[in-house]
C-alpha positions in Angstrom: 24.0 -1.8 -23.4 21.1 -0.1 -21.7 21.0 0.2 -17.9 17.6 0.3 -16.3 16.2 1.3 -13.0 13.5 -1.2 -11.9 11.1 -0.3 -9.0 9.3 -3.2 -7.3 6.0 -3.1 -5.6 7.6 -3.0 -2.2 9.6 0.2 -3.1 13.0 -1.5 -3.6 15.0 -0.4 -6.6 17.2 -2.6 -8.8 19.6 -1.0 -11.3 21.2 -3.1 -14.1 20.6 -4.6 -17.5 17.6 -6.7 -18.3 19.8 -9.8 -18.0 21.1 -8.7 -14.6 17.6 -8.3 -13.3 16.5 -11.7 -14.6 19.5 -13.3 -12.8 18.7 -11.4 -9.6 15.1 -12.4 -9.6 15.9 -16.0 -10.5 18.1 -16.3 -7.4 15.5 -14.9 -4.9 13.8 -17.3 -2.5 10.1 -17.8 -2.8 9.5 -15.6 0.2 11.8 -12.9 -1.1 10.0 -12.9 -4.5 6.7 -12.5 -2.7 8.2 -9.6 -0.7 9.5 -7.8 -3.7 6.3 -8.2 -5.8 6.2 -7.3 -9.4 8.1 -4.6 -11.2 6.0 -1.4 -11.2 8.3 0.8 -13.2 11.2 0.4 -15.6 13.2 3.4 -16.8 16.3 3.7 -18.9 19.1 5.4 -17.0 21.0 8.3 -18.6 24.8 8.2 -18.9 24.9 10.8 -16.2 22.7 8.8 -13.9 24.8 5.7 -14.5 28.0 7.5 -13.7 26.6 9.0 -10.5 25.3 5.6 -9.4 28.7 3.9 -10.2 30.5 6.7 -8.2 28.2 6.1 -5.2 28.7 2.3 -5.4 32.5 2.6 -5.7 32.6 5.0 -2.7 30.6 2.5 -0.7 32.9 -0.4 -1.7 36.0 1.6 -0.6 34.4 2.2 2.8 33.2 -1.4 3.3 
């Protein structure tokens, strides 16, 4: 399963599978969709990048 890093026009970044991103965008309000804009870049994340991202998320979840 490929994990991608999507960058939107407003600079926000979404990381996940293509299906994850589709679900995320489908659940945005009309105003939020307009704010995010279109995807301007899509890059496949390496295994190292995925592990680093997961470590960062897990550390945040422990603190929250």
